[in-house]
mmCIF file of N, CA and C in Angstrom:
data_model
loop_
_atom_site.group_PDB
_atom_site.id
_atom_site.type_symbol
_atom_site.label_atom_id
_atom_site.label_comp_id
_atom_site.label_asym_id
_atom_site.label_seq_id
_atom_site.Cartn_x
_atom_site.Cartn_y
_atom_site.Cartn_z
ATOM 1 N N UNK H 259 -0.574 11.904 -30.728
ATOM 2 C CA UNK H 259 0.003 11.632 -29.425
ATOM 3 C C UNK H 259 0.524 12.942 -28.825
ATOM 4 N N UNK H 260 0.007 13.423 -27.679
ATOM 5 C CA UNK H 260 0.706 14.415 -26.738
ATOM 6 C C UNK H 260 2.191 14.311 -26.077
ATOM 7 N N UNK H 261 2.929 15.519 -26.654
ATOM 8 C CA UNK H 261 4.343 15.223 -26.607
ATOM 9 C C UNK H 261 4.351 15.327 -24.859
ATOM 10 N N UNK H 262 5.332 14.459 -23.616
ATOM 11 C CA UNK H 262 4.850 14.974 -22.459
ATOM 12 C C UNK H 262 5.957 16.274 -22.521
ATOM 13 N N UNK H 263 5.753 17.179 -21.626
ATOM 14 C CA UNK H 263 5.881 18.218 -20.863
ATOM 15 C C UNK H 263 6.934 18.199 -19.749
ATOM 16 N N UNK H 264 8.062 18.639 -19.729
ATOM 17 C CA UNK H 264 9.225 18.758 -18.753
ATOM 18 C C UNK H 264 9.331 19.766 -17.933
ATOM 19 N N UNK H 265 9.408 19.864 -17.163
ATOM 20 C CA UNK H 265 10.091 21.164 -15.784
ATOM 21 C C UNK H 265 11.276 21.587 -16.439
ATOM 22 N N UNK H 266 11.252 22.835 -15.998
ATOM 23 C CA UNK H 266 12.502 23.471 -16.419
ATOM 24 C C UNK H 266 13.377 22.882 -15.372
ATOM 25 N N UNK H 267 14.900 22.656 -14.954
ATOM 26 C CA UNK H 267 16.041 23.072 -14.863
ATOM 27 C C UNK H 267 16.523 24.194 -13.998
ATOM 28 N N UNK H 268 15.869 24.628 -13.235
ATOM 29 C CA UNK H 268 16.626 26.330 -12.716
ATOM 30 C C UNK H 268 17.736 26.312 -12.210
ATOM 31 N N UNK H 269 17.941 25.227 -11.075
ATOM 32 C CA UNK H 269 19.373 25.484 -10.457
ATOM 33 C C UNK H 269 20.119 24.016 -9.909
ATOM 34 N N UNK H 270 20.822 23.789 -9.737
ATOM 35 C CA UNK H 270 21.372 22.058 -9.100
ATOM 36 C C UNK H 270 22.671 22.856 -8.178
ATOM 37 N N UNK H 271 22.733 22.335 -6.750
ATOM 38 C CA UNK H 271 24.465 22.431 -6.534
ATOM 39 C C UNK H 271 24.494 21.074 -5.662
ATOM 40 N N UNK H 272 25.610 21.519 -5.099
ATOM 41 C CA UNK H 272 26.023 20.223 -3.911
ATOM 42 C C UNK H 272 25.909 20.698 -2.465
ATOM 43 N N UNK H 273 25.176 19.943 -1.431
ATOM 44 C CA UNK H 273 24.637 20.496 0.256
ATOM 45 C C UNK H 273 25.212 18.947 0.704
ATOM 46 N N UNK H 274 24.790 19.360 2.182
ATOM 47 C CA UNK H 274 25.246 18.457 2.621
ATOM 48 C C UNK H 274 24.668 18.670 3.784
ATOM 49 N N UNK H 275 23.418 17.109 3.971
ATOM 50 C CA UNK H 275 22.484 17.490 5.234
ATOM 51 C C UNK H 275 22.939 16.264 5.557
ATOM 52 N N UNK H 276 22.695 15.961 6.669
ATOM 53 C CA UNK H 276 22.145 14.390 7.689
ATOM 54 C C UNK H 276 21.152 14.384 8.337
ATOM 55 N N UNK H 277 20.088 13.771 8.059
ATOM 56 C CA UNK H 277 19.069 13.772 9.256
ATOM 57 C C UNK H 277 18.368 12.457 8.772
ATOM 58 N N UNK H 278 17.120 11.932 9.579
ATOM 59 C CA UNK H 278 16.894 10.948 9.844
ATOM 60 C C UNK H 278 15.450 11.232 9.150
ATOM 61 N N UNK H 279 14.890 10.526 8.255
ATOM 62 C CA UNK H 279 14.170 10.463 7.087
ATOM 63 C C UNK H 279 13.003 10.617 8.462
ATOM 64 N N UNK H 280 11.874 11.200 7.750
ATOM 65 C CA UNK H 280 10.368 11.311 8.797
ATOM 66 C C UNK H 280 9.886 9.731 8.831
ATOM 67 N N UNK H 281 8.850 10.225 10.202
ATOM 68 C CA UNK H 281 7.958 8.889 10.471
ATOM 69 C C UNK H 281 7.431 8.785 9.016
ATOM 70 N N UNK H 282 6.632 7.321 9.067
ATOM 71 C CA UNK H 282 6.520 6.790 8.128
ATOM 72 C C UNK H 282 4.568 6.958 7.877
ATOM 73 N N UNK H 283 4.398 7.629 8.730
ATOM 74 C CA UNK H 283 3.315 8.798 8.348
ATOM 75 C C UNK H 283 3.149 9.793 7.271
ATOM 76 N N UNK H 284 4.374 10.809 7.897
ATOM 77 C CA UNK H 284 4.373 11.686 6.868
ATOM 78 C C UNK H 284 5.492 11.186 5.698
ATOM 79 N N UNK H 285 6.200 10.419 6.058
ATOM 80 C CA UNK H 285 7.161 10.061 4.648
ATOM 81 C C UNK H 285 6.490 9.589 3.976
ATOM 82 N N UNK H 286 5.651 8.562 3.957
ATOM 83 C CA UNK H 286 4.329 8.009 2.857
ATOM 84 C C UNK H 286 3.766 8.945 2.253
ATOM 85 N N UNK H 287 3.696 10.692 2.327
ATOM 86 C CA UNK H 287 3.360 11.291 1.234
ATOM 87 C C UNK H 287 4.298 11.592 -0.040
ATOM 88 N N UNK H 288 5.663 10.757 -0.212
ATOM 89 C CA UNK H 288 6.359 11.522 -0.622
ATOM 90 C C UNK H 288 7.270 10.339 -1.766
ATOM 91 N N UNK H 289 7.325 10.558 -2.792
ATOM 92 C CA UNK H 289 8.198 9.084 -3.557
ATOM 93 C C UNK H 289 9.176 9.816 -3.516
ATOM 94 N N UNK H 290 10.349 8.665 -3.817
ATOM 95 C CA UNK H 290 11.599 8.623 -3.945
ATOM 96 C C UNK H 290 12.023 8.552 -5.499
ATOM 97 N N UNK H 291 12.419 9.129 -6.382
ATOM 98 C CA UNK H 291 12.901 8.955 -7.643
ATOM 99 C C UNK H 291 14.605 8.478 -7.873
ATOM 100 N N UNK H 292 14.638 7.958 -8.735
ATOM 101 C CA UNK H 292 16.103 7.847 -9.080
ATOM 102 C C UNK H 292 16.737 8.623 -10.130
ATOM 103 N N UNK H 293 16.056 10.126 -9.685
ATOM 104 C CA UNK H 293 16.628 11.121 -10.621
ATOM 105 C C UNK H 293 15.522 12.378 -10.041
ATOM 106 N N UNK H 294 15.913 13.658 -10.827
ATOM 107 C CA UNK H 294 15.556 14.898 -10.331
ATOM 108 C C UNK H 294 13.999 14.703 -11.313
ATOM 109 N N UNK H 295 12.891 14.125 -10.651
ATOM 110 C CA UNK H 295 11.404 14.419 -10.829
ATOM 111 C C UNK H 295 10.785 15.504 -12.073
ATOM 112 N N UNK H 296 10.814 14.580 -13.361
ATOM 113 C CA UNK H 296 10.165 15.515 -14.584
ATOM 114 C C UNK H 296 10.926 16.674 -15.310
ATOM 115 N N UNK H 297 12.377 16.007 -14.846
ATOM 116 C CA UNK H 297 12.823 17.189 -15.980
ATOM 117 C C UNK H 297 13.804 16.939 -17.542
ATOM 118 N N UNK H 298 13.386 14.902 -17.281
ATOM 119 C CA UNK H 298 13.432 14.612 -18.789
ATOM 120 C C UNK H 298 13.588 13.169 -18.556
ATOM 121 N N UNK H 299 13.159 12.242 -19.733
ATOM 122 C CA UNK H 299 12.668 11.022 -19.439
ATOM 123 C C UNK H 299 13.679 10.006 -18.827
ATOM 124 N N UNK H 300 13.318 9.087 -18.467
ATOM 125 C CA UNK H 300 14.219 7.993 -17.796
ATOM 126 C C UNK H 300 14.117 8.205 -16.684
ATOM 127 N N UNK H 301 13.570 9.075 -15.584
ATOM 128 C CA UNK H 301 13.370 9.180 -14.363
ATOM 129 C C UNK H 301 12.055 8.475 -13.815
ATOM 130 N N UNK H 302 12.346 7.551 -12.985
ATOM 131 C CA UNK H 302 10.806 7.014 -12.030
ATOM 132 C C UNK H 302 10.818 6.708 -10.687
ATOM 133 N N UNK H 303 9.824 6.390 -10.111
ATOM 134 C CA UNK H 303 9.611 6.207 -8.756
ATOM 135 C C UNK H 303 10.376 5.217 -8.130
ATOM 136 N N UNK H 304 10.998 5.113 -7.340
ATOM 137 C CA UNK H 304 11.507 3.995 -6.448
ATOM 138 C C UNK H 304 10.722 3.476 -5.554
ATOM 139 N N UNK H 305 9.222 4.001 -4.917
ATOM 140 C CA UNK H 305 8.454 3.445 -4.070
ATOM 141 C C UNK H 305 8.489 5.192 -3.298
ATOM 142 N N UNK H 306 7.633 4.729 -2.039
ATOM 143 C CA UNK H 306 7.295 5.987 -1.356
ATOM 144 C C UNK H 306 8.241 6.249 -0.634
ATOM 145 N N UNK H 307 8.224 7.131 0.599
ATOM 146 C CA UNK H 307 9.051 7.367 1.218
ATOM 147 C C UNK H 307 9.109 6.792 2.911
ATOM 148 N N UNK H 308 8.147 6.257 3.208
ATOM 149 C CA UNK H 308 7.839 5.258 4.334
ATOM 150 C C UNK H 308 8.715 4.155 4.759
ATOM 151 N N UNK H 309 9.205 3.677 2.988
ATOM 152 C CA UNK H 309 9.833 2.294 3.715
ATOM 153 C C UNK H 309 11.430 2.644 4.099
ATOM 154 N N UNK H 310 11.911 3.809 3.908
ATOM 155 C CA UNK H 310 12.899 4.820 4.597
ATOM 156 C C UNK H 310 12.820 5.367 5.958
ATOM 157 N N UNK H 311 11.583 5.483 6.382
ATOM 158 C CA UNK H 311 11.261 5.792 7.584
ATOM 159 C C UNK H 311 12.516 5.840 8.859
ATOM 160 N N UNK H 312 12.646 6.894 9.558
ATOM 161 C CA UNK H 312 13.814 6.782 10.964
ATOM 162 C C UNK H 312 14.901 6.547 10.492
ATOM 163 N N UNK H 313 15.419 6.212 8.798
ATOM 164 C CA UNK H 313 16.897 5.878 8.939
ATOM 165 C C UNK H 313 17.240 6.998 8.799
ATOM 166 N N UNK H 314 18.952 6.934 9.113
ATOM 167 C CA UNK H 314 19.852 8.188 8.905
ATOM 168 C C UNK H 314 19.865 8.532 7.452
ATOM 169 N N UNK H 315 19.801 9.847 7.078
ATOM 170 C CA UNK H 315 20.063 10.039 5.149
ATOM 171 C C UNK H 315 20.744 10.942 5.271
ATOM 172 N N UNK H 316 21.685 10.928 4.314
ATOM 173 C CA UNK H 316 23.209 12.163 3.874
ATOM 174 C C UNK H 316 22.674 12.585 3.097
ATOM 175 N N UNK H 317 22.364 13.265 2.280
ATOM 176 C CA UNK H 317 22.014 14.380 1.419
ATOM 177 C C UNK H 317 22.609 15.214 0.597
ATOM 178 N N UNK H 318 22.713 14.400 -0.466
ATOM 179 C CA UNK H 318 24.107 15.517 -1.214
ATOM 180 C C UNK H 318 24.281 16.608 -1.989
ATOM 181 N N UNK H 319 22.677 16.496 -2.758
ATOM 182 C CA UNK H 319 22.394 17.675 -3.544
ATOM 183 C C UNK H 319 20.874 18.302 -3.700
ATOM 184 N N UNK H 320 20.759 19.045 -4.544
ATOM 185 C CA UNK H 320 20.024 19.882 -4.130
ATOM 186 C C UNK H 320 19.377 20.408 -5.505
ATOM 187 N N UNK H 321 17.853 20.882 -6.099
ATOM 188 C CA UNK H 321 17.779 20.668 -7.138
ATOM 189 C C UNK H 321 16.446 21.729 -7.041
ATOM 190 N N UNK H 322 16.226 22.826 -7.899
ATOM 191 C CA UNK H 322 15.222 23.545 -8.154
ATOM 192 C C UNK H 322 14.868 23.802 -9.626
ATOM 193 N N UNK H 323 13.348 23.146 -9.650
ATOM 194 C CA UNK H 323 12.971 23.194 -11.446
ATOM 195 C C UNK H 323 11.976 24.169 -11.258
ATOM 196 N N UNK H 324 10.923 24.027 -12.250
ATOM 197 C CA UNK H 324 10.189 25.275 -12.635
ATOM 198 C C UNK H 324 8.931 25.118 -11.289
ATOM 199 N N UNK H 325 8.739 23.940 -11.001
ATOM 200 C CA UNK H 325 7.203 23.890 -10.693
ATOM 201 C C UNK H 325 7.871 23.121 -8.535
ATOM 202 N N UNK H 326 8.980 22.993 -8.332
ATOM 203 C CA UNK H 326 9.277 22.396 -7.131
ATOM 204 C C UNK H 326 10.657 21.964 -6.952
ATOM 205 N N UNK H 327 10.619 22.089 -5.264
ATOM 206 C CA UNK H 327 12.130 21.787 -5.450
ATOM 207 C C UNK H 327 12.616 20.033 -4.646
ATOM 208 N N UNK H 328 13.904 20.214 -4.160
ATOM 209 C CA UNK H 328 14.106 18.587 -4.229
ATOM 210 C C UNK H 328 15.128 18.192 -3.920
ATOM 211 N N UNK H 329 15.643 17.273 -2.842
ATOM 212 C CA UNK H 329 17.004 17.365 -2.280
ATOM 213 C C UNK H 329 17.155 16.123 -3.268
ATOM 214 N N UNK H 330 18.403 15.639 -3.468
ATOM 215 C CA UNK H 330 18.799 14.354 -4.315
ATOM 216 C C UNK H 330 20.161 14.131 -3.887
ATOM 217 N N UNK H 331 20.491 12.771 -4.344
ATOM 218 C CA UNK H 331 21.697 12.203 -4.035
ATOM 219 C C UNK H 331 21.577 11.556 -2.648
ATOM 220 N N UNK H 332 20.686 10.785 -2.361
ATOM 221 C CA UNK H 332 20.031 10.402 -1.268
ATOM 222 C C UNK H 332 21.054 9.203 -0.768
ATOM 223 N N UNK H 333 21.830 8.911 0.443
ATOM 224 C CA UNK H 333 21.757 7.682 0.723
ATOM 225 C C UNK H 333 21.867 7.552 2.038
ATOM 226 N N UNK H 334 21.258 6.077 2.279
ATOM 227 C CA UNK H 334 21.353 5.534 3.718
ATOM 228 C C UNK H 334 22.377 4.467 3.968
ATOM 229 N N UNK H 335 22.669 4.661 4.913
ATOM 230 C CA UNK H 335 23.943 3.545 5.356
ATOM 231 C C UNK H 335 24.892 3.465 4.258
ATOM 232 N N UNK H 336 25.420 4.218 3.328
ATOM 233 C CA UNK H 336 27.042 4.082 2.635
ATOM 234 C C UNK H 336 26.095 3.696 1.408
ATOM 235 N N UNK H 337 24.897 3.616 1.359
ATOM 236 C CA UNK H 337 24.231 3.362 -0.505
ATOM 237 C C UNK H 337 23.711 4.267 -0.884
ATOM 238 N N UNK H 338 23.576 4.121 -2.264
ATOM 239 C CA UNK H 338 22.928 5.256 -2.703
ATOM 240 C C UNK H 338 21.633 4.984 -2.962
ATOM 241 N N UNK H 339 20.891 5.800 -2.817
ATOM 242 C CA UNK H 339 18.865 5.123 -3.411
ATOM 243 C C UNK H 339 18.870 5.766 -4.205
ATOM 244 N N UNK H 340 19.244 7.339 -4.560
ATOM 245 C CA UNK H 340 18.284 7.909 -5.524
ATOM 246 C C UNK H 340 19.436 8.977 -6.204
ATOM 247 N N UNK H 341 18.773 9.800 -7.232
ATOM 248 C CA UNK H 341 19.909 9.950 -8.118
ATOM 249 C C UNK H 341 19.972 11.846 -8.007
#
């Protein structure tokens, strides 16, 4: 069995954006995780990024691994979606 393969880790802090998630054009290229994307197990998809489409999102953090980077701490309207 092939052990899987993790992203490094490079950097995490705390930002703080607001803006209003893309049309649901281009947000459909993009999943939503409930955690920082491959950099150790227990992290998966929440669905794409479409059915977010036009809402407002706060943005709390901020996350660079070996291979991409990645805003996190996602929420809309006072919830949280993603981790």
């Amino acid at each position: 069995m092939v052990e899987k393969q993790y992203d490094d880790l490079i950097s995490q802090k705390t930002t703080i954006i607001t803006q209003k998630v893309k049309v649901a054009s281009e947000a459909k290229k993009h999943d939503v995780y409930n955690g920082i994307y491959n950099v150790g197990p227990g992290v998966s998809s929440m669905g794409k990024g479409d059915i977010y489409a036009g809402q407002a999102a706060h943005i709390t953090g901020y996350a660079k691994t070996s291979r991409a980077e990645f805003f996190c701490d996602l929420r809309l309207e006072a919830k949280r979606l993603a981790g």
